[in-house]
Short mmCIF file of C-alpha atoms and ligand atoms in Angstrom, two decimals:
data_model
loop_
_atom_site.label_atom_id
_atom_site.label_comp_id
_atom_site.label_asym_id
_atom_site.label_seq_id
_atom_site.Cartn_x
_atom_site.Cartn_y
_atom_site.Cartn_z
CA UNK A 1 -63.29 100.03 -41.33
CA UNK A 2 -62.48 103.20 -39.45
CA UNK A 3 -58.97 101.88 -38.86
CA UNK A 4 -58.49 101.20 -42.54
CA UNK A 5 -59.42 104.79 -43.31
CA UNK A 6 -57.00 106.09 -40.69
CA UNK A 7 -54.28 103.91 -42.06
CA UNK A 8 -54.84 105.03 -45.64
CA UNK A 9 -54.92 108.67 -44.61
CA UNK A 10 -51.69 108.36 -42.69
CA UNK A 11 -49.84 106.74 -45.57
CA UNK A 12 -51.22 109.30 -48.04
CA UNK A 13 -50.32 112.23 -45.83
CA UNK A 14 -46.74 111.13 -45.54
CA UNK A 15 -46.38 109.09 -48.70
CA UNK A 16 -43.11 110.72 -49.62
CA UNK A 17 -41.51 110.72 -46.20
CA UNK A 18 -38.31 108.67 -46.11
CA UNK A 19 -38.22 105.61 -43.88
CA UNK A 20 -34.98 105.75 -41.87
CA UNK A 21 -35.57 102.60 -39.89
CA UNK A 22 -37.84 100.84 -37.48
CA UNK A 23 -38.00 99.69 -33.87
CA UNK A 24 -39.99 96.45 -33.73
CA UNK A 25 -41.44 94.86 -30.59
CA UNK A 26 -43.08 91.45 -30.87
CA UNK A 27 -44.93 89.12 -28.56
CA UNK A 28 -43.77 85.50 -28.63
CA UNK A 29 -45.61 82.82 -30.60
CA UNK A 30 -47.89 80.02 -29.43
CA UNK A 31 -46.56 78.20 -26.37
CA UNK A 32 -47.48 75.49 -23.90
CA UNK A 33 -49.34 76.22 -20.66
CA UNK A 34 -48.02 78.86 -18.34
CA UNK A 35 -48.72 79.95 -14.79
CA UNK A 36 -47.93 83.29 -13.18
CA UNK A 37 -48.57 84.17 -9.56
CA UNK A 38 -51.43 86.71 -9.58
CA UNK A 39 -49.83 88.59 -6.67
CA UNK A 40 -46.24 88.91 -7.87
CA UNK A 41 -46.34 87.81 -11.50
CA UNK A 42 -43.51 85.37 -10.83
CA UNK A 43 -43.80 82.84 -13.66
CA UNK A 44 -43.26 79.17 -14.29
CA UNK A 45 -41.45 78.02 -17.38
CA UNK A 46 -43.05 76.90 -20.61
CA UNK A 47 -41.97 76.05 -24.15
CA UNK A 48 -42.71 77.34 -27.62
CA UNK A 49 -44.71 74.99 -29.88
CA UNK A 50 -44.15 74.25 -33.57
CA UNK A 51 -47.18 76.50 -34.22
CA UNK A 52 -45.50 79.31 -32.29
CA UNK A 53 -42.28 78.92 -34.25
CA UNK A 54 -44.24 79.01 -37.52
CA UNK A 55 -46.16 82.15 -36.42
CA UNK A 56 -42.94 84.00 -35.63
CA UNK A 57 -41.25 82.80 -38.83
CA UNK A 58 -44.18 84.17 -40.85
CA UNK A 59 -44.04 87.43 -38.92
CA UNK A 60 -40.37 87.68 -39.86
CA UNK A 61 -41.30 87.10 -43.50
CA UNK A 62 -43.94 89.84 -43.32
CA UNK A 63 -41.44 92.28 -41.77
CA UNK A 64 -38.98 91.38 -44.52
CA UNK A 65 -41.55 92.02 -47.27
CA UNK A 66 -42.35 95.42 -45.74
CA UNK A 67 -38.96 96.71 -44.70
CA UNK A 68 -36.27 94.73 -46.53
CA UNK A 69 -37.80 94.56 -49.99
CA UNK A 70 -36.51 97.30 -52.29
CA UNK A 71 -39.84 97.44 -54.17
CA UNK A 72 -41.87 97.98 -50.98
CA UNK A 73 -43.12 101.49 -50.19
CA UNK A 74 -41.73 100.94 -46.68
CA UNK A 75 -38.26 99.81 -47.73
CA UNK A 76 -35.69 101.06 -45.22
CA UNK A 77 -33.33 103.32 -47.16
CA UNK A 78 -29.78 101.99 -47.19
CA UNK A 79 -30.36 98.73 -45.37
CA UNK A 80 -28.52 95.65 -46.62
CA UNK A 81 -31.40 93.26 -47.25
CA UNK A 82 -29.29 90.42 -48.65
CA UNK A 83 -26.55 90.08 -46.08
CA UNK A 84 -26.92 90.72 -42.37
CA UNK A 85 -24.99 93.86 -41.47
CA UNK A 86 -24.56 93.62 -37.72
CA UNK A 87 -24.18 97.39 -37.43
CA UNK A 88 -27.61 97.90 -38.96
CA UNK A 89 -29.59 95.39 -36.94
CA UNK A 90 -29.79 94.99 -33.18
CA UNK A 91 -31.81 92.26 -31.48
CA UNK A 92 -32.67 91.69 -27.83
CA UNK A 93 -34.85 88.99 -26.29
CA UNK A 94 -36.38 88.81 -22.84
CA UNK A 95 -34.93 85.76 -21.07
CA UNK A 96 -37.27 86.01 -18.08
CA UNK A 97 -40.19 83.96 -16.78
CA UNK A 98 -41.18 82.42 -20.11
CA UNK A 99 -37.57 81.31 -20.58
CA UNK A 100 -36.87 79.92 -24.03
CA UNK A 101 -40.25 80.91 -25.51
CA UNK A 102 -39.38 84.56 -26.10
CA UNK A 103 -35.80 83.86 -27.12
CA UNK A 104 -36.84 81.08 -29.49
CA UNK A 105 -39.49 83.36 -30.99
CA UNK A 106 -36.73 85.80 -31.90
CA UNK A 107 -34.73 82.99 -33.54
CA UNK A 108 -37.73 81.93 -35.64
CA UNK A 109 -38.59 85.51 -36.61
CA UNK A 110 -35.03 86.20 -37.72
CA UNK A 111 -35.07 83.11 -39.93
CA UNK A 112 -38.02 84.64 -41.76
CA UNK A 113 -36.43 88.09 -41.79
CA UNK A 114 -33.14 86.90 -43.29
CA UNK A 115 -33.85 83.64 -45.12
CA UNK A 116 -31.04 81.43 -46.37
CA UNK A 117 -29.36 82.67 -49.52
CA UNK A 118 -26.97 80.73 -51.74
CA UNK A 119 -25.10 84.01 -52.12
CA UNK A 120 -23.88 83.64 -48.54
CA UNK A 121 -20.56 82.16 -49.60
CA UNK A 122 -16.88 82.59 -49.02
CA UNK A 123 -13.96 82.03 -51.43
CA UNK A 124 -11.15 80.06 -49.86
CA UNK A 125 -7.43 80.42 -50.58
CA UNK A 126 -7.37 77.01 -52.26
CA UNK A 127 -10.06 78.03 -54.77
CA UNK A 128 -13.04 76.31 -53.09
CA UNK A 129 -16.26 78.26 -52.64
CA UNK A 130 -18.15 77.43 -49.44
CA UNK A 131 -21.85 78.23 -48.83
CA UNK A 132 -23.11 78.78 -45.26
CA UNK A 133 -24.94 75.98 -43.45
CA UNK A 134 -28.59 75.16 -44.27
CA UNK A 135 -28.28 76.53 -47.79
CA UNK A 136 -26.70 79.81 -46.75
CA UNK A 137 -28.50 80.65 -43.53
CA UNK A 138 -27.19 83.78 -41.79
CA UNK A 139 -26.98 84.00 -38.03
CA UNK A 140 -28.11 87.22 -36.38
CA UNK A 141 -26.74 87.85 -32.87
CA UNK A 142 -29.46 88.00 -30.20
CA UNK A 143 -28.79 89.70 -26.89
CA UNK A 144 -30.34 87.53 -24.20
CA UNK A 145 -31.73 89.98 -21.63
CA UNK A 146 -31.49 88.30 -18.22
CA UNK A 147 -33.77 89.83 -15.58
CA UNK A 148 -31.16 89.11 -12.89
CA UNK A 149 -28.84 91.78 -14.30
CA UNK A 150 -31.04 93.87 -16.62
CA UNK A 151 -34.43 95.28 -15.55
CA UNK A 152 -35.39 96.73 -18.93
CA UNK A 153 -37.65 93.99 -20.32
CA UNK A 154 -39.22 92.76 -17.07
CA UNK A 155 -39.47 95.79 -14.81
CA UNK A 156 -42.26 94.30 -12.72
CA UNK A 157 -40.73 91.23 -11.05
CA UNK A 158 -39.26 91.36 -7.50
CA UNK A 159 -40.74 94.84 -7.18
CA UNK A 160 -42.55 95.35 -3.86
CA UNK A 161 -44.05 98.65 -4.99
CA UNK A 162 -45.56 96.93 -8.03
CA UNK A 163 -46.94 94.09 -5.87
CA UNK A 164 -48.50 96.68 -3.55
CA UNK A 165 -50.09 98.43 -6.52
CA UNK A 166 -51.49 95.12 -7.78
CA UNK A 167 -52.90 94.38 -4.31
CA UNK A 168 -54.47 97.85 -4.22
CA UNK A 169 -56.12 97.18 -7.58
CA UNK A 170 -57.53 93.88 -6.23
CA UNK A 171 -58.90 95.82 -3.24
CA UNK A 172 -60.38 98.63 -5.31
CA UNK A 173 -64.05 99.45 -5.76
CA UNK A 174 -63.84 98.91 -9.52
CA UNK A 175 -62.39 95.43 -8.92
CA UNK A 176 -65.24 94.61 -6.52
CA UNK A 177 -67.74 95.82 -9.12
CA UNK A 178 -66.15 93.68 -11.82
CA UNK A 179 -66.29 90.72 -9.43
CA UNK A 180 -70.02 91.20 -9.01
CA UNK A 181 -70.59 91.60 -12.72
CA UNK A 182 -68.57 88.52 -13.65
CA UNK A 183 -69.55 86.18 -10.77
CA UNK A 184 -72.32 84.41 -12.66
CA UNK A 185 -70.04 83.73 -15.61
CA UNK A 186 -67.09 82.65 -13.47
CA UNK A 187 -69.37 80.16 -11.71
CA UNK A 188 -69.76 78.32 -15.02
CA UNK A 189 -66.02 77.79 -15.41
CA UNK A 190 -64.77 75.28 -12.78
CA UNK A 191 -65.67 72.25 -14.94
CA UNK A 192 -63.21 73.53 -17.57
CA UNK A 193 -60.35 74.47 -15.27
CA UNK A 194 -59.08 71.19 -13.88
CA UNK A 195 -59.07 72.43 -10.27
CA UNK A 196 -57.59 75.88 -10.90
CA UNK A 197 -58.88 78.64 -8.57
CA UNK A 198 -61.79 80.44 -10.18
CA UNK A 199 -61.38 83.99 -8.92
CA UNK A 200 -61.16 87.30 -10.72
CA UNK A 201 -57.67 87.75 -9.22
CA UNK A 202 -56.58 84.57 -11.03
CA UNK A 203 -58.13 85.73 -14.32
CA UNK A 204 -54.93 85.70 -16.37
CA UNK A 205 -54.26 82.05 -15.53
CA UNK A 206 -57.88 81.12 -16.23
CA UNK A 207 -57.67 82.72 -19.65
CA UNK A 208 -54.25 81.25 -20.42
CA UNK A 209 -55.34 77.72 -19.54
CA UNK A 210 -58.55 77.96 -21.59
CA UNK A 211 -56.70 79.55 -24.50
CA UNK A 212 -53.93 76.94 -24.57
CA UNK A 213 -56.42 74.06 -24.25
CA UNK A 214 -58.67 75.54 -26.96
CA UNK A 215 -55.72 75.56 -29.34
CA UNK A 216 -54.18 72.19 -28.49
CA UNK A 217 -56.85 69.93 -26.98
CA UNK A 218 -59.54 68.81 -29.40
CA UNK A 219 -61.93 67.38 -26.77
CA UNK A 220 -61.62 70.55 -24.69
CA UNK A 221 -62.20 72.80 -27.69
CA UNK A 222 -65.37 70.87 -28.60
CA UNK A 223 -66.73 70.93 -25.05
CA UNK A 224 -66.14 74.64 -24.41
CA UNK A 225 -69.22 76.76 -25.20
CA UNK A 226 -68.46 78.97 -28.21
CA UNK A 227 -68.44 82.37 -26.46
CA UNK A 228 -66.39 81.36 -23.42
CA UNK A 229 -62.92 81.94 -24.85
CA UNK A 230 -63.81 85.47 -25.95
CA UNK A 231 -65.44 86.14 -22.56
CA UNK A 232 -62.41 85.04 -20.53
CA UNK A 233 -60.17 86.98 -22.90
CA UNK A 234 -62.15 90.17 -22.30
CA UNK A 235 -62.02 89.70 -18.52
CA UNK A 236 -58.33 88.80 -18.52
CA UNK A 237 -57.56 91.85 -20.69
CA UNK A 238 -59.43 94.10 -18.30
CA UNK A 239 -57.47 92.52 -15.42
CA UNK A 240 -54.07 92.85 -17.07
CA UNK A 241 -54.72 96.39 -18.26
CA UNK A 242 -55.59 97.28 -14.67
CA UNK A 243 -52.37 95.70 -13.40
CA UNK A 244 -49.91 96.90 -16.07
CA UNK A 245 -51.07 100.50 -16.56
CA UNK A 246 -51.67 103.43 -14.26
CA UNK A 247 -53.93 106.45 -14.01
CA UNK A 248 -50.76 108.53 -13.95
CA UNK A 249 -47.95 108.34 -16.51
CA UNK A 250 -45.33 107.63 -13.86
CA UNK A 251 -47.50 105.25 -11.81
CA UNK A 252 -45.92 101.96 -10.76
CA UNK A 253 -48.39 99.95 -12.88
CA UNK A 254 -46.66 101.39 -15.94
CA UNK A 255 -43.35 99.89 -14.85
CA UNK A 256 -43.02 97.60 -17.90
CA UNK A 257 -43.20 100.66 -20.16
CA UNK A 258 -41.09 102.88 -17.92
CA UNK A 259 -38.33 100.25 -17.89
CA UNK A 260 -38.31 99.39 -21.61
CA UNK A 261 -38.70 102.94 -22.96
CA UNK A 262 -35.09 104.10 -22.36
CA UNK A 263 -33.92 101.35 -24.74
CA UNK A 264 -36.65 102.09 -27.29
CA UNK A 265 -35.94 105.84 -27.26
CA UNK A 266 -32.22 105.27 -27.58
CA UNK A 267 -32.85 103.05 -30.62
CA UNK A 268 -35.26 105.55 -32.20
CA UNK A 269 -32.66 108.30 -31.73
CA UNK A 270 -29.89 106.13 -33.19
CA UNK A 271 -32.03 105.45 -36.26
CA UNK A 272 -32.84 109.16 -36.62
CA UNK A 273 -29.13 110.00 -36.38
CA UNK A 274 -27.66 109.80 -39.90
CA UNK A 275 -24.18 109.06 -38.57
CA UNK A 276 -25.39 105.98 -36.65
CA UNK A 277 -25.69 102.83 -38.81
CA UNK A 278 -28.62 101.29 -36.85
CA UNK A 279 -31.72 100.73 -39.00
CA UNK A 280 -33.62 97.77 -37.60
CA UNK A 281 -33.92 97.32 -33.83
CA UNK A 282 -35.94 94.39 -32.63
CA UNK A 283 -37.00 93.33 -29.13
CA UNK A 284 -38.78 90.05 -28.44
CA UNK A 285 -40.95 90.43 -25.32
CA UNK A 286 -44.05 89.34 -23.38
CA UNK A 287 -47.47 91.03 -23.60
CA UNK A 288 -46.96 93.25 -20.54
CA UNK A 289 -44.89 96.09 -22.00
CA UNK A 290 -47.46 96.47 -24.81
CA UNK A 291 -50.17 97.31 -22.25
CA UNK A 292 -48.09 100.02 -20.55
CA UNK A 293 -46.75 101.40 -23.82
CA UNK A 294 -50.22 101.77 -25.33
CA UNK A 295 -51.34 103.41 -22.08
CA UNK A 296 -48.34 105.74 -21.77
CA UNK A 297 -48.45 106.86 -25.40
CA UNK A 298 -52.20 107.49 -25.14
CA UNK A 299 -52.78 105.10 -28.07
CA UNK A 300 -55.16 102.99 -25.96
CA UNK A 301 -57.16 106.06 -25.06
CA UNK A 302 -57.59 106.96 -28.74
CA UNK A 303 -58.15 103.31 -29.72
CA UNK A 304 -59.73 101.33 -26.84
CA UNK A 305 -59.11 98.02 -28.65
CA UNK A 306 -55.41 98.52 -27.81
CA UNK A 307 -56.23 98.19 -24.09
CA UNK A 308 -56.15 94.40 -24.43
CA UNK A 309 -53.71 91.51 -24.14
CA UNK A 310 -52.06 91.39 -27.56
CA UNK A 311 -52.37 87.99 -29.28
CA UNK A 312 -49.38 85.72 -29.91
CA UNK A 313 -46.99 87.00 -32.59
CA UNK A 314 -48.35 90.54 -32.43
CA UNK A 315 -45.93 93.25 -33.50
CA UNK A 316 -45.53 96.94 -32.82
CA UNK A 317 -43.42 98.71 -35.45
CA UNK A 318 -42.33 102.24 -34.58
CA UNK A 319 -41.16 103.68 -37.87
CA UNK A 320 -38.71 106.58 -37.87
CA UNK A 321 -39.44 108.78 -40.85
CA UNK A 322 -37.88 111.89 -42.34
CA UNK A 323 -40.70 114.08 -43.69
CA UNK A 324 -40.23 115.09 -47.34
CA UNK A 325 -40.88 118.67 -46.32
CA UNK A 326 -37.86 118.59 -44.01
CA UNK A 327 -38.03 119.26 -40.32
CA UNK A 328 -37.51 116.84 -37.49
CA UNK A 329 -37.93 113.06 -37.70
CA UNK A 330 -41.37 111.66 -36.94
CA UNK A 331 -42.65 108.37 -35.57
CA UNK A 332 -45.40 106.30 -37.15
CA UNK A 333 -47.04 103.75 -34.85
CA UNK A 334 -48.00 100.56 -36.69
CA UNK A 335 -49.43 97.53 -34.93
CA UNK A 336 -50.15 94.03 -36.17
CA UNK A 337 -52.74 92.33 -33.98
CA UNK A 338 -51.48 88.76 -34.07
CA UNK A 339 -51.67 86.38 -37.00
CA UNK A 340 -54.25 86.71 -39.73
CA UNK A 341 -54.31 90.51 -39.90
CA UNK A 342 -51.80 92.99 -41.28
CA UNK A 343 -50.21 96.11 -39.79
CA UNK A 344 -52.51 99.06 -39.14
CA UNK A 345 -51.40 102.62 -38.35
CA UNK A 346 -52.69 104.04 -35.05
CA UNK A 347 -52.81 107.55 -33.64
CA UNK A 348 -51.00 108.31 -30.40
CA UNK A 349 -50.00 111.19 -28.10
CA UNK A 350 -53.45 112.67 -28.69
CA UNK A 351 -52.52 113.57 -32.26
CA UNK A 352 -53.26 112.21 -35.69
CA UNK A 353 -50.84 110.06 -37.71
CA UNK A 354 -47.09 110.67 -37.51
CA UNK A 355 -45.82 112.48 -34.40
CA UNK A 356 -42.43 114.16 -33.87
CA UNK A 357 -39.87 111.91 -32.17
CA UNK A 358 -39.14 114.80 -29.80
CA UNK A 359 -42.79 114.86 -28.67
CA UNK A 360 -42.60 111.22 -27.67
CA UNK A 361 -39.30 111.78 -25.87
CA UNK A 362 -40.59 114.87 -24.05
CA UNK A 363 -43.79 113.11 -23.06
CA UNK A 364 -42.19 110.08 -21.37
CA UNK A 365 -38.83 111.51 -20.25
CA UNK A 366 -39.91 112.47 -16.72
CA UNK A 367 -40.92 108.91 -15.81
CA UNK A 368 -38.21 106.75 -17.39
CA UNK A 369 -36.42 104.17 -15.27
CA UNK A 370 -32.99 104.74 -16.74
CA UNK A 371 -30.76 102.55 -14.63
CA UNK A 372 -30.67 99.61 -12.26
CA UNK A 373 -30.18 101.96 -9.33
CA UNK A 374 -33.25 103.98 -10.37
CA UNK A 375 -35.20 100.72 -10.51
CA UNK A 376 -33.92 99.68 -7.04
CA UNK A 377 -35.16 103.00 -5.67
CA UNK A 378 -38.57 102.82 -7.38
CA UNK A 379 -39.06 99.21 -6.28
CA UNK A 380 -37.48 99.74 -2.86
CA UNK A 381 -35.29 96.69 -3.44
CA UNK A 382 -31.86 96.25 -1.82
CA UNK A 383 -31.12 92.64 -2.73
CA UNK A 384 -32.44 91.35 -6.07
CA UNK A 385 -31.66 92.06 -9.70
CA UNK A 386 -28.39 93.88 -9.10
CA UNK A 387 -29.70 95.94 -6.19
CA UNK A 388 -27.68 93.93 -3.62
CA UNK A 389 -24.22 95.03 -4.79
CA UNK A 390 -25.52 98.60 -5.25
CA UNK A 391 -26.88 98.67 -1.69
CA UNK A 392 -23.64 97.15 -0.36
CA UNK A 393 -21.55 99.73 -2.21
CA UNK A 394 -23.72 102.53 -0.85
CA UNK A 395 -23.37 101.15 2.69
CA UNK A 396 -19.59 100.91 2.29
CA UNK A 397 -19.45 104.46 1.04
CA UNK A 398 -21.44 105.72 4.01
CA UNK A 399 -19.25 103.78 6.48
CA UNK A 400 -16.15 105.23 4.84
CA UNK A 401 -17.68 108.69 4.98
CA UNK A 402 -18.33 108.37 8.72
CA UNK A 403 -14.72 107.17 9.20
CA UNK A 404 -13.67 110.28 7.36
CA UNK A 405 -15.70 112.30 9.85
CA UNK A 406 -13.86 110.58 12.73
CA UNK A 407 -10.65 111.80 11.12
CA UNK A 408 -11.81 115.33 11.88
CA UNK A 409 -10.93 114.69 15.53
CA UNK A 410 -7.28 114.10 14.70
CA UNK A 411 -4.92 116.95 15.70
CA UNK A 412 -4.77 118.59 12.30
CA UNK A 413 -6.06 121.96 11.26
CA UNK A 414 -9.81 122.17 10.50
CA UNK A 415 -9.00 123.21 6.92
CA UNK A 416 -6.67 120.23 6.46
CA UNK A 417 -9.30 117.92 7.94
CA UNK A 418 -11.88 119.31 5.55
CA UNK A 419 -9.63 118.48 2.62
CA UNK A 420 -8.95 115.05 4.04
CA UNK A 421 -12.65 114.40 4.52
CA UNK A 422 -13.56 115.57 1.02
CA UNK A 423 -10.64 113.71 -0.47
CA UNK A 424 -11.57 110.49 1.28
CA UNK A 425 -15.21 110.82 0.29
CA UNK A 426 -14.18 111.40 -3.32
CA UNK A 427 -11.84 108.40 -3.21
CA UNK A 428 -14.66 106.28 -1.79
CA UNK A 429 -17.06 107.42 -4.48
CA UNK A 430 -14.50 106.72 -7.20
CA UNK A 431 -13.79 103.29 -5.72
CA UNK A 432 -17.50 102.59 -5.58
CA UNK A 433 -17.92 103.47 -9.24
CA UNK A 434 -14.94 101.30 -10.13
CA UNK A 435 -16.51 98.35 -8.30
CA UNK A 436 -19.86 98.94 -9.96
CA UNK A 437 -18.34 99.29 -13.39
CA UNK A 438 -16.39 96.11 -12.76
CA UNK A 439 -19.58 94.29 -11.77
CA UNK A 440 -21.21 95.57 -14.93
CA UNK A 441 -23.87 97.42 -12.97
CA UNK A 442 -23.24 100.79 -14.47
CA UNK A 443 -24.14 99.72 -17.96
CA UNK A 444 -27.92 100.00 -17.83
CA UNK A 445 -29.45 101.68 -20.86
CA UNK A 446 -26.26 100.51 -22.42
CA UNK A 447 -25.29 100.68 -26.01
CA UNK A 448 -25.03 97.89 -28.46
CA UNK A 449 -21.60 96.74 -27.41
CA UNK A 450 -22.89 94.12 -24.99
CA UNK A 451 -21.89 90.57 -25.65
CA UNK A 452 -24.46 89.04 -27.92
CA UNK A 453 -25.52 85.47 -28.35
CA UNK A 454 -25.75 83.97 -31.74
CA UNK A 455 -29.00 82.46 -32.82
CA UNK A 456 -28.87 79.19 -34.60
CA UNK A 457 -31.39 76.49 -35.30
CA UNK A 458 -29.23 74.01 -33.41
CA UNK A 459 -29.25 75.97 -30.15
CA UNK A 460 -32.78 77.24 -30.42
CA UNK A 461 -33.97 75.00 -27.62
CA UNK A 462 -31.20 76.00 -25.30
CA UNK A 463 -32.48 77.90 -22.30
CA UNK A 464 -30.81 81.28 -22.10
C1 NAG B 1 -10.02 73.64 -49.67
O1 NAG B 1 -10.15 73.91 -48.26
C2 NAG B 1 -11.37 73.42 -47.68
C3 NAG B 1 -11.43 73.90 -46.23
O2 NAG B 1 -10.25 73.59 -45.56
C4 NAG B 1 -11.44 71.93 -47.81
O3 NAG B 1 -12.66 71.47 -47.28
C5 NAG B 1 -11.35 71.54 -49.29
O4 NAG B 1 -11.32 70.14 -49.40
C6 NAG B 1 -10.10 72.14 -49.93
N1 NAG B 1 -10.16 71.88 -51.37
C7 NAG B 1 -9.12 71.49 -52.03
C8 NAG B 1 -9.32 71.30 -53.50
O5 NAG B 1 -8.04 71.26 -51.49
C1 NAG B 2 -54.10 104.43 -18.60
O1 NAG B 2 -54.73 103.40 -17.86
C2 NAG B 2 -55.50 103.86 -16.76
C3 NAG B 2 -56.09 102.64 -16.09
O2 NAG B 2 -55.09 101.95 -15.39
C4 NAG B 2 -56.57 104.82 -17.21
O3 NAG B 2 -57.24 105.34 -16.09
C5 NAG B 2 -55.94 105.94 -17.99
O4 NAG B 2 -56.95 106.77 -18.53
C6 NAG B 2 -55.11 105.40 -19.14
N1 NAG B 2 -54.43 106.50 -19.77
C7 NAG B 2 -54.46 106.71 -21.06
C8 NAG B 2 -53.74 107.91 -21.54
O5 NAG B 2 -55.02 105.94 -21.83
C1 NAG B 3 -57.02 92.02 -31.70
O1 NAG B 3 -57.73 90.81 -31.83
C2 NAG B 3 -58.52 90.49 -30.69
C3 NAG B 3 -59.12 89.16 -30.96
O2 NAG B 3 -58.12 88.20 -31.11
C4 NAG B 3 -59.56 91.54 -30.47
O3 NAG B 3 -60.28 91.26 -29.30
C5 NAG B 3 -58.87 92.89 -30.32
O4 NAG B 3 -59.82 93.92 -30.20
C6 NAG B 3 -57.99 93.17 -31.50
N1 NAG B 3 -57.21 94.38 -31.25
C7 NAG B 3 -57.00 95.28 -32.18
C8 NAG B 3 -56.12 96.40 -31.80
O5 NAG B 3 -57.46 95.21 -33.29
#
């Protein structure tokens, strides 16, 4: 009720602002069971279900009706809604712990976003007209974001500092209090958990198992007391919000947000820049970045219902708008809370309605994790996720620098030695950068030139 009012007010206030484009983040659709280690959040693989594919497809259709329909109030000015223009749309999918689920969700969503059209044809030299496969289906490239060489969509794995922060949360007074409060309820759960550990630490896995069984197992769904699913959801949300947020903007718990924001900001800026063709940027992700992003933008403080695990096929749409009155571009934060409800506009950054893009940038800038090497430093990692070659290059550079110091003892003038030392150090640094660039490690927060994969129904089960 209150939300509806907010939403109406926001659209009235800015009814004649021009929509330049949108950055969309979605959670994957329904999937099979999943387990993640409560200490490290290392995950086991799982698969999307037909229900999940349908949920994402419908989400794609809803996004199309909002943003790619010329009669919609939110039509993106200048976007080609019939044919995919690869300069206007950019898609990335997390290829981490949930493997194909998140990638496949992006495939399904894009099929709803750009449905087959018999106008997708080509005239051949011999006079034949050929329509694309599946009645004119268009393939949108999807960048598969592999955690091994890109930290942006899964900042939290292999991160000792994050694991330490999670352990500290489990040892906190508030965690002990929650344990006391929830003990009586948790004691009722073992009969439903097929031997899984019933501890507050393991709350995400408890919720996930009960949720998946409630959706897919008729006998289980009938046996589970009616309030239990909502109760485990509330506890799991409290748990995950505690793990994936922080009392301070730059705290390690906010690492999912700190790692994904450089990409989001770069896309928002591209959309705001009239000379850049980008209009629709889409990232398919897990629930974790949503928690940090709602915390870091203050949206969860203004709307406590955002401090929860977002349901399957939820979508955050950050609209970039040019106010009719002129001035700088603004952001409107719209969120769709899973299936069955539509997008609602939320306040953020302590304000009301649309906020200047520059305010968002200024707010988060000091805590962004802008590169792999920044991530390696924050997580104190010298071996995983691209940190190994970086650490080796740094070690080589320091060895070379000390050799250069030895050169000072050669019988040449101190001034000459100084030049030699500086020259060697410079050469070493240049060589190091060349090696890093060659290894592709200097391309974090990179542009849209990265090799993309093409989505197609036939490869949708392929594991990225
Ligand atoms: C024209 O070329 C296409 C593609 O090579 C071929 O499938 C088709 O049979 C050709 N049509 C004629 C009339 O030669
Ligand atoms: C972010 O989450 C922490 C809990 O981890 C909370 O203390 C803090 O108030 C939240 N910040 C905002 C702005 O919502
Ligand atoms: C989203 O739906 C869940 C129930 O599925 C509810 O608990 C939560 O408060 C809702 N969040 C928002 C932002 O409406």
